[in-house]
C-alpha positions as a LaTeX table, in Angstrom:
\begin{tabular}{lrrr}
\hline
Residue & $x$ (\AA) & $y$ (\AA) & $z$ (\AA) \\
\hline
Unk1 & 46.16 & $-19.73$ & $-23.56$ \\
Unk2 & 48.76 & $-18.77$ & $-20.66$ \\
Unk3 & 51.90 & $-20.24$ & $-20.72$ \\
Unk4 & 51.26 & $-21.93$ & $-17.68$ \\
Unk5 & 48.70 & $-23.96$ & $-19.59$ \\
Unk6 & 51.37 & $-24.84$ & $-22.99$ \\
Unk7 & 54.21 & $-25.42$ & $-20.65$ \\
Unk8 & 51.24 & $-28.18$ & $-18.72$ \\
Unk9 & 52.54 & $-31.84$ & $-19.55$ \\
Unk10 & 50.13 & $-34.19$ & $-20.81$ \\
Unk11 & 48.27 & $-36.24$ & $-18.15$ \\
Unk12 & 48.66 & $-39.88$ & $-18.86$ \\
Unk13 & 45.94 & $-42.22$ & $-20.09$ \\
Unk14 & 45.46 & $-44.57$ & $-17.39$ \\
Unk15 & 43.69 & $-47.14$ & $-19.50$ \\
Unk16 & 46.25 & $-47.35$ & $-22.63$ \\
Unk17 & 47.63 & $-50.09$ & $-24.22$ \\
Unk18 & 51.22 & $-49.81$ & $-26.10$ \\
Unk19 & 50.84 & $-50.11$ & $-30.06$ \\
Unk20 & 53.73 & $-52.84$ & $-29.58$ \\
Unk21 & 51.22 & $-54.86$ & $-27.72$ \\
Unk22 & 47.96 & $-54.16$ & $-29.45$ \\
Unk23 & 49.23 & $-54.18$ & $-33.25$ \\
Unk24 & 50.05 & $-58.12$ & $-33.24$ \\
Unk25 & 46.65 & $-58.51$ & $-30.95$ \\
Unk26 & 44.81 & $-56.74$ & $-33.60$ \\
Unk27 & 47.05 & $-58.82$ & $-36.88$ \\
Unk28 & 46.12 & $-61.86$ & $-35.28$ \\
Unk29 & 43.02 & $-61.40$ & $-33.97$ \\
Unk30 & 41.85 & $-60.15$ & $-38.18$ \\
Unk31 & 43.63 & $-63.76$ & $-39.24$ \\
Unk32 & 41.87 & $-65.72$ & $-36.97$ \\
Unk33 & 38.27 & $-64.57$ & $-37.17$ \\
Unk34 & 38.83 & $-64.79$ & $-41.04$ \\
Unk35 & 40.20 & $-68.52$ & $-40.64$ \\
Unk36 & 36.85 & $-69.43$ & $-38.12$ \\
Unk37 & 34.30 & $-67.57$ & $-40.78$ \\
Unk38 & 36.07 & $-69.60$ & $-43.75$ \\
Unk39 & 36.31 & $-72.71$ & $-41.72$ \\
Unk40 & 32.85 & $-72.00$ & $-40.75$ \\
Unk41 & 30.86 & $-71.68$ & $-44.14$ \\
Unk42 & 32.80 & $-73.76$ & $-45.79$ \\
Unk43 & 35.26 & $-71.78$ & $-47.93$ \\
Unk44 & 38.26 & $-74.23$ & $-46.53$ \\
Unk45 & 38.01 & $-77.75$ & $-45.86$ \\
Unk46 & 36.38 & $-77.74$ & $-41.74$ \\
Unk47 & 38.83 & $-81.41$ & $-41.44$ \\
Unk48 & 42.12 & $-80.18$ & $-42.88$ \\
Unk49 & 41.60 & $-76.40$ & $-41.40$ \\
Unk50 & 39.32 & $-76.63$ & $-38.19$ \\
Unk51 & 38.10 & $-73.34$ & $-36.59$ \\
Unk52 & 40.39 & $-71.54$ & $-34.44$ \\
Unk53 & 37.19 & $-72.18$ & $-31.56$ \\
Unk54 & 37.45 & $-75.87$ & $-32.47$ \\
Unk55 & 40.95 & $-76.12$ & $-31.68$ \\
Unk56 & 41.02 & $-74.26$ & $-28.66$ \\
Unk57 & 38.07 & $-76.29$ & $-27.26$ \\
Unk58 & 40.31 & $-79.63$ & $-27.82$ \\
Unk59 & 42.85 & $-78.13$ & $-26.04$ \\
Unk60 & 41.21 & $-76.65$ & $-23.10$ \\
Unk61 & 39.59 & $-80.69$ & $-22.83$ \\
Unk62 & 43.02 & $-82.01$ & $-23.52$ \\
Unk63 & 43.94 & $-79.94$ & $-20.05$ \\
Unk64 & 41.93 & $-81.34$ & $-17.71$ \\
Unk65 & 41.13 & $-84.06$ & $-15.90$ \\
Unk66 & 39.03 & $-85.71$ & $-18.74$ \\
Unk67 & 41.42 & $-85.55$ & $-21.40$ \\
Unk68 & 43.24 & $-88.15$ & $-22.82$ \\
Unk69 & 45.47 & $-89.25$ & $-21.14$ \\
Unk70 & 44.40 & $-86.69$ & $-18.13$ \\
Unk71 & 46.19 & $-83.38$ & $-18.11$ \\
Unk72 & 47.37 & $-84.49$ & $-21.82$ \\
Unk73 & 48.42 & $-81.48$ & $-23.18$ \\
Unk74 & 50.11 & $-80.26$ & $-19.77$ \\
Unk75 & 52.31 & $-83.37$ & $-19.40$ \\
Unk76 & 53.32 & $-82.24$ & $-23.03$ \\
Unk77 & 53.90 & $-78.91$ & $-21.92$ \\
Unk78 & 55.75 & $-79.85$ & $-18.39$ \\
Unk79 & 58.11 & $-82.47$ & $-20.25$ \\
Unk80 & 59.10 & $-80.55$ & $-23.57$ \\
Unk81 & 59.88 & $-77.69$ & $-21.10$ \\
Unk82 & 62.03 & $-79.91$ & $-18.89$ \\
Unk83 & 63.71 & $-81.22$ & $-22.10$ \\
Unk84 & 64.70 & $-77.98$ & $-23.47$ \\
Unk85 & 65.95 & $-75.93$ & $-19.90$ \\
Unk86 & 67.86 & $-79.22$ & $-18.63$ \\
Unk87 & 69.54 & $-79.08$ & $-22.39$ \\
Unk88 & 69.87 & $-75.05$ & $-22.52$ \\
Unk89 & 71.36 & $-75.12$ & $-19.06$ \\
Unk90 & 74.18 & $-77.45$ & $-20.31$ \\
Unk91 & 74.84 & $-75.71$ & $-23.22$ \\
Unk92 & 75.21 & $-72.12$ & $-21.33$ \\
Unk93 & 77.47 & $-74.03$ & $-18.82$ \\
Unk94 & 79.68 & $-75.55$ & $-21.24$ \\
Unk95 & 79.60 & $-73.25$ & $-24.58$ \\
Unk96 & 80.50 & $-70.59$ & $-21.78$ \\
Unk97 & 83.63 & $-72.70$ & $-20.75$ \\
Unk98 & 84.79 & $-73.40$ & $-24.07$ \\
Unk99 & 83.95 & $-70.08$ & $-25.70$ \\
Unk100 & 86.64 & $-68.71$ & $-22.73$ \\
Unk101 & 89.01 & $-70.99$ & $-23.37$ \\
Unk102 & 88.58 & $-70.70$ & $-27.55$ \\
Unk103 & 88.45 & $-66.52$ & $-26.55$ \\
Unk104 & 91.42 & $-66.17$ & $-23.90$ \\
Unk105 & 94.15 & $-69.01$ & $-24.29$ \\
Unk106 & 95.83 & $-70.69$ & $-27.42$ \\
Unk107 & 95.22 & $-74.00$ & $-26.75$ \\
Unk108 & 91.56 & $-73.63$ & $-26.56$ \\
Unk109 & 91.66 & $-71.93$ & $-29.80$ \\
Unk110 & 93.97 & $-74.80$ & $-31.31$ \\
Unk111 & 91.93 & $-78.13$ & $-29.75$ \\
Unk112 & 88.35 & $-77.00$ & $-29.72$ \\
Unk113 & 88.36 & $-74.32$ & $-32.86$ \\
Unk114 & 88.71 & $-77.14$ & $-35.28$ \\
Unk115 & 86.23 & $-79.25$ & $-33.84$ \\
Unk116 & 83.75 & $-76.65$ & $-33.66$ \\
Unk117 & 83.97 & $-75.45$ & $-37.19$ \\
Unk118 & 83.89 & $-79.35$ & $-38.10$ \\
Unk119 & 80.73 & $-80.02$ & $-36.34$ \\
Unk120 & 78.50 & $-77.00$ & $-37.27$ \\
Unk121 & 77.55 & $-77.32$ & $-40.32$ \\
Unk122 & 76.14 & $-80.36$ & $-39.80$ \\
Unk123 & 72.62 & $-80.67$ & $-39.05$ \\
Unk124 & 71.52 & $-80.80$ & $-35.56$ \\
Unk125 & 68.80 & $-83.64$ & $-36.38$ \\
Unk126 & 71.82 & $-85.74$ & $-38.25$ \\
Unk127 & 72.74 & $-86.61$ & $-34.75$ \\
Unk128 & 69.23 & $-88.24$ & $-34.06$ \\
Unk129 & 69.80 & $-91.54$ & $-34.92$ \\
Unk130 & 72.94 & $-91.83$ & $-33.43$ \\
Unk131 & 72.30 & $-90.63$ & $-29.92$ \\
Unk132 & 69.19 & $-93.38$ & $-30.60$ \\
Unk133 & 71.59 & $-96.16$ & $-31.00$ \\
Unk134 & 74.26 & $-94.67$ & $-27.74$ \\
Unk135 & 70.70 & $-93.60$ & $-25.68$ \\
Unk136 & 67.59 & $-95.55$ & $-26.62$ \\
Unk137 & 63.98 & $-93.64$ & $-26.90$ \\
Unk138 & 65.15 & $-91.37$ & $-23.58$ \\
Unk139 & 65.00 & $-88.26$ & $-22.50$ \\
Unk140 & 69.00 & $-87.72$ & $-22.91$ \\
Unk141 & 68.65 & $-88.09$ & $-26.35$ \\
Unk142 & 66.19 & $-85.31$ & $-27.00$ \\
Unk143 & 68.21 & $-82.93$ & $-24.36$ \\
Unk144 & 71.98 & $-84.18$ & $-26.60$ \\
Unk145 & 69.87 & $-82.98$ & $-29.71$ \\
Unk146 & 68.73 & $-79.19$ & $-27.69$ \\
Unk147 & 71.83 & $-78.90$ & $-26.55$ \\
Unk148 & 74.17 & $-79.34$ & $-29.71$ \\
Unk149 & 71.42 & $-76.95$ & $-31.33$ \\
Unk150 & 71.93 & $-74.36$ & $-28.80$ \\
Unk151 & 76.12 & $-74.75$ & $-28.12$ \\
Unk152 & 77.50 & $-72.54$ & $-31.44$ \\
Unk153 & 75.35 & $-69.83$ & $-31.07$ \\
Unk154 & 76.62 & $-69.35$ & $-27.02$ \\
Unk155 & 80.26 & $-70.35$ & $-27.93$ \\
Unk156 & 80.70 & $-68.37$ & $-30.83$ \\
Unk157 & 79.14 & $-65.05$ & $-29.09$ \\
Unk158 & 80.93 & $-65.33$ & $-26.28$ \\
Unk159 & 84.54 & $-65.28$ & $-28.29$ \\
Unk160 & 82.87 & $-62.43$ & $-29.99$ \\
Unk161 & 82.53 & $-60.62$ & $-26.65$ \\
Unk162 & 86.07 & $-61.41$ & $-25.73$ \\
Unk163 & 87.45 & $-60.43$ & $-29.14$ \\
Unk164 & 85.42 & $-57.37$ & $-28.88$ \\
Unk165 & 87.39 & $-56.04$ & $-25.64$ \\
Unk166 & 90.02 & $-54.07$ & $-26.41$ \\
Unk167 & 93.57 & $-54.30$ & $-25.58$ \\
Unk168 & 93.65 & $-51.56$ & $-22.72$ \\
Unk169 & 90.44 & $-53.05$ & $-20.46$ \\
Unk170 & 93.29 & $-55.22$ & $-19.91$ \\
Unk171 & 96.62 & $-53.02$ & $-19.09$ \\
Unk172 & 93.99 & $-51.01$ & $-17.13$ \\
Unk173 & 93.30 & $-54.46$ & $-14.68$ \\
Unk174 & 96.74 & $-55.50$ & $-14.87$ \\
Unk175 & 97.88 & $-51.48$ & $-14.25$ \\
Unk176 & 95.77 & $-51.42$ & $-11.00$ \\
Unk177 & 97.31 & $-54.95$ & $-9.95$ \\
Unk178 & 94.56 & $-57.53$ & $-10.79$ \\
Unk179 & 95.05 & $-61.02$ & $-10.63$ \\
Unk180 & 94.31 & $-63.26$ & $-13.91$ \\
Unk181 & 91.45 & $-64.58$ & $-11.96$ \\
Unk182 & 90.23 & $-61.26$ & $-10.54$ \\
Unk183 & 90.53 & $-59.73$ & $-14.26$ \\
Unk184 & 88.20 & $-62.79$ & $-15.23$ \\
Unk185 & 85.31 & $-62.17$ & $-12.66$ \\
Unk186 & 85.61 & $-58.25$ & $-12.66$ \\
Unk187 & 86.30 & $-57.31$ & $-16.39$ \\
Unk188 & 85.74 & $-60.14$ & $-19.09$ \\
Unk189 & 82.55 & $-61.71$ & $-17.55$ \\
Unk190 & 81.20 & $-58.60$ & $-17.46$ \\
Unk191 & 82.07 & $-57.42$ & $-20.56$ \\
Unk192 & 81.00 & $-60.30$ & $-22.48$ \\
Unk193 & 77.97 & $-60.81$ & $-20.90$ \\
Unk194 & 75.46 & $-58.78$ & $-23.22$ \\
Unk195 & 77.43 & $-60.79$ & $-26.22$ \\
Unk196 & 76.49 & $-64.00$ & $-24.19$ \\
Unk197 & 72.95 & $-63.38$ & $-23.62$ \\
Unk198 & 72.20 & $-62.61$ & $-27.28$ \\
Unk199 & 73.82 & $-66.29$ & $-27.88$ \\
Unk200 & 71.17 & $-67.49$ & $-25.33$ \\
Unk201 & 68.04 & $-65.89$ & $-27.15$ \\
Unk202 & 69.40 & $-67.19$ & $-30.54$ \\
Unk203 & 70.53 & $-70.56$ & $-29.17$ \\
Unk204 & 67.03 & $-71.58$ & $-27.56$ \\
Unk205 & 65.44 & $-70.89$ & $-30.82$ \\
Unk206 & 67.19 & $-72.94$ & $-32.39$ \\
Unk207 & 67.65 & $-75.61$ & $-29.44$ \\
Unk208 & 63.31 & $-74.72$ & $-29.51$ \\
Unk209 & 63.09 & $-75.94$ & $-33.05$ \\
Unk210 & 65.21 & $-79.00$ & $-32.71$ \\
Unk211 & 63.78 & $-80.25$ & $-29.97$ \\
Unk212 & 60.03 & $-80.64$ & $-31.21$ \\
Unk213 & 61.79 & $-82.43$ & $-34.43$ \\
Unk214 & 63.84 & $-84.58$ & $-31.78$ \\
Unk215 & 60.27 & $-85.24$ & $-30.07$ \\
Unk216 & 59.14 & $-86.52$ & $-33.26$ \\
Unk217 & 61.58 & $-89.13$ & $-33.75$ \\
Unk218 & 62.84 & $-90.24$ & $-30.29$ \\
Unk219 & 60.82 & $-89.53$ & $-27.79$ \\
Unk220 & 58.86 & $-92.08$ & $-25.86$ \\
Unk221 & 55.88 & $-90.61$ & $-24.60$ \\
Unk222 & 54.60 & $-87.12$ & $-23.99$ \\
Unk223 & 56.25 & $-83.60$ & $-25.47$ \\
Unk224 & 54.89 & $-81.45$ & $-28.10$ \\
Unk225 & 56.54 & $-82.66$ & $-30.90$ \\
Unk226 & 55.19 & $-86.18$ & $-29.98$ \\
Unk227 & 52.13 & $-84.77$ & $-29.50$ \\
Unk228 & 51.73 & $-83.99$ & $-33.10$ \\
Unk229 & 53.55 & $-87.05$ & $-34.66$ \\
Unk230 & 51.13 & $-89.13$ & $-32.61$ \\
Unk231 & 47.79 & $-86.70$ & $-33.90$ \\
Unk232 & 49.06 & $-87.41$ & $-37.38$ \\
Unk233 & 48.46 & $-90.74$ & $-37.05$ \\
Unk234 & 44.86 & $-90.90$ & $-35.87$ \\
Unk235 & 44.82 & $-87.79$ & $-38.57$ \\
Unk236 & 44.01 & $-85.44$ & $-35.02$ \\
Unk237 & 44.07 & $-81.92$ & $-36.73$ \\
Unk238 & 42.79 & $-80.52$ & $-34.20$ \\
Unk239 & 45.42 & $-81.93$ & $-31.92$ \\
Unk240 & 48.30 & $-81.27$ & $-34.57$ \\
Unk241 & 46.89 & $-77.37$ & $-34.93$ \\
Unk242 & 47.09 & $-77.17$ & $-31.17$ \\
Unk243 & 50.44 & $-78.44$ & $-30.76$ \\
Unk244 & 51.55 & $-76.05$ & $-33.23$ \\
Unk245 & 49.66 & $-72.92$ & $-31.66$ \\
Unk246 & 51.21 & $-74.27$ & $-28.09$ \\
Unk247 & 54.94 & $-73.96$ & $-29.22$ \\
Unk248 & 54.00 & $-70.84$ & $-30.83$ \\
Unk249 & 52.74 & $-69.50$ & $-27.67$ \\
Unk250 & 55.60 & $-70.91$ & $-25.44$ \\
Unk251 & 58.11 & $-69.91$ & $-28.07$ \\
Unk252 & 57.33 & $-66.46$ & $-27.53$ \\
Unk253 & 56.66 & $-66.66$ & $-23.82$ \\
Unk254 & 60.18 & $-67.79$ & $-23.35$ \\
Unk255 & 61.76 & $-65.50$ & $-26.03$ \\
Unk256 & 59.99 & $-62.59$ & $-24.37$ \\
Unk257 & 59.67 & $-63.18$ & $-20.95$ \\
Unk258 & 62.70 & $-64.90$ & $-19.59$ \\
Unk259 & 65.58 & $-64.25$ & $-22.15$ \\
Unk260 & 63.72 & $-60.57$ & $-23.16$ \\
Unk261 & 63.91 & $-59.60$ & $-19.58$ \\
Unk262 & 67.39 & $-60.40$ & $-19.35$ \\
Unk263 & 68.43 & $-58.27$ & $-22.02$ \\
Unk264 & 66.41 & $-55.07$ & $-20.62$ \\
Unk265 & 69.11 & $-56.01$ & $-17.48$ \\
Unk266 & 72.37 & $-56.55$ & $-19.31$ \\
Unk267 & 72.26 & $-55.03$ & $-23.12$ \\
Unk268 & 69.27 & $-52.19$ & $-23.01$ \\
Unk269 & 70.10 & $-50.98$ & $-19.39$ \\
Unk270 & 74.07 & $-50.81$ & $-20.63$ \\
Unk271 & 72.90 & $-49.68$ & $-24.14$ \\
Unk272 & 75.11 & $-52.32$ & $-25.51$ \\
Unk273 & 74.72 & $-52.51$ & $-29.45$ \\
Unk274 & 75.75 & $-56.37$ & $-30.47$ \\
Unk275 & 75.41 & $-57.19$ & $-34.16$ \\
Unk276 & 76.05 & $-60.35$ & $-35.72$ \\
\hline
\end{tabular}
């Protein structure tokens, strides 16, 4: 062997998969063809555990034009999704603000601090039949509930970013004649942003959670979480299974497609480490 050969990189499979993608394929690919043989020859109860093929048949009728109602299970999808952005949005908008004023001036740390640390430990579903009684069965309840679920977790990351900045970031701006407002665009919003989009990711799993509990109990018509409530009463498990495999699916669409690929551009790119 010449050393022109050993010093030869590696040519690239063109075909290969990364393990981080085919290990959880493979984990629940083995759990699912041992739930349809089971469910199949009758080692579980077929009614309380249908086959995996069972339940994505209902849903795959459920989507089209011939299910019931038509499109079912994508006016589900479409509303629960409109539910949780509209009440993540508000949350980033306004745990932002406060979790500025809370991190940069006095009196936001004297009027809102309080509050806050009243209000968190109480359940975010506590709310429910409150907003019922100020709302009615509406869609502003459900977004109230996903965005009380997701505020802390935004407001209290973003004082962590601020409280994380040192002293001199600051003398440096001031030093080199920044403005109070320039020193807030240029220096602390970037700073805290990595801190701020780990409160995101954490905040829409929770606000995800509440919300198909909210569903349960306030919404009208149409959403996941009513989707299931209502299977449960015409005792639907192959509805109720495919509710819960949908917010599975969505859950980790969202977590790692929208809020993943904004930490590869903010905290991996930077190589930002933020513990909580």
């Amino acid at each position: 062997m010449t050393m022109e050969t050993a010093a030869a990189p590696r040519r690239a499979r063109p075909f290969a998969l990364p393990m981080a993608f085919v290990r959880p394929v493979v984990s629940l690919g083995l759990l699912f063809g041992l739930w349809e043989i089971a469910a199949r020859t009758g080692t579980i109860s077929a009614f309380l555990f249908p086959p995996p093929t069972a339940i994505l048949a209902a849903l795959w009728v459920s989507a089209g034009p011939n299910g019931d109602p038509p499109y079912g299970v994508l006016l589900d999808i479409a509303l629960s999704l409109y539910r949780l952005l509209a009440g993540v949005g508000l949350a980033l908008v306004l745990g932002s603000l406060i979790g500025l004023a809370i991190g940069l001036t006095r009196w936001g740390r004297a009027i809102f601090k309080p509050i806050i640390s009243a209000i968190m430990p109480i359940p975010t579903l506590a709310w429910t039949p409150i907003l019922l009684l100020v709302f009615g069965i509406d869609n502003r309840t459900t977004i109230t509930v996903v965005f009380i679920a997701a505020s802390f977790e935004i407001i209290y990351n973003v004082v962590t970013g601020i409280e994380m900045m040192t002293r001199k970031t600051y003398w440096v701006a001031a030093s080199m004649g920044a403005s109070r407002i320039q020193t807030l665009r240029y220096v602390i919003i970037p700073g805290i942003l990595p801190y701020l989009i780990t409160g995101l990711k954490l905040g829409v799993g929770y606000a995800w959670r509440a919300l198909i509990a909210a569903e349960m109990l306030a919404a009208s018509s149409h959403g996941l979480g009513f989707m299931i409530y209502d299977a449960q009463e015409y005792m639907d498990m192959k509805s109720i299974y495919g509710g819960i495999l949908t917010i599975s699916v969505l859950g980790l669409l969202i977590e790692r497609g929208v809020v993943g690929a904004l930490e590869k551009r903010t905290i991996e790119k930077w190589g930002v480490n933020v513990e909580r």
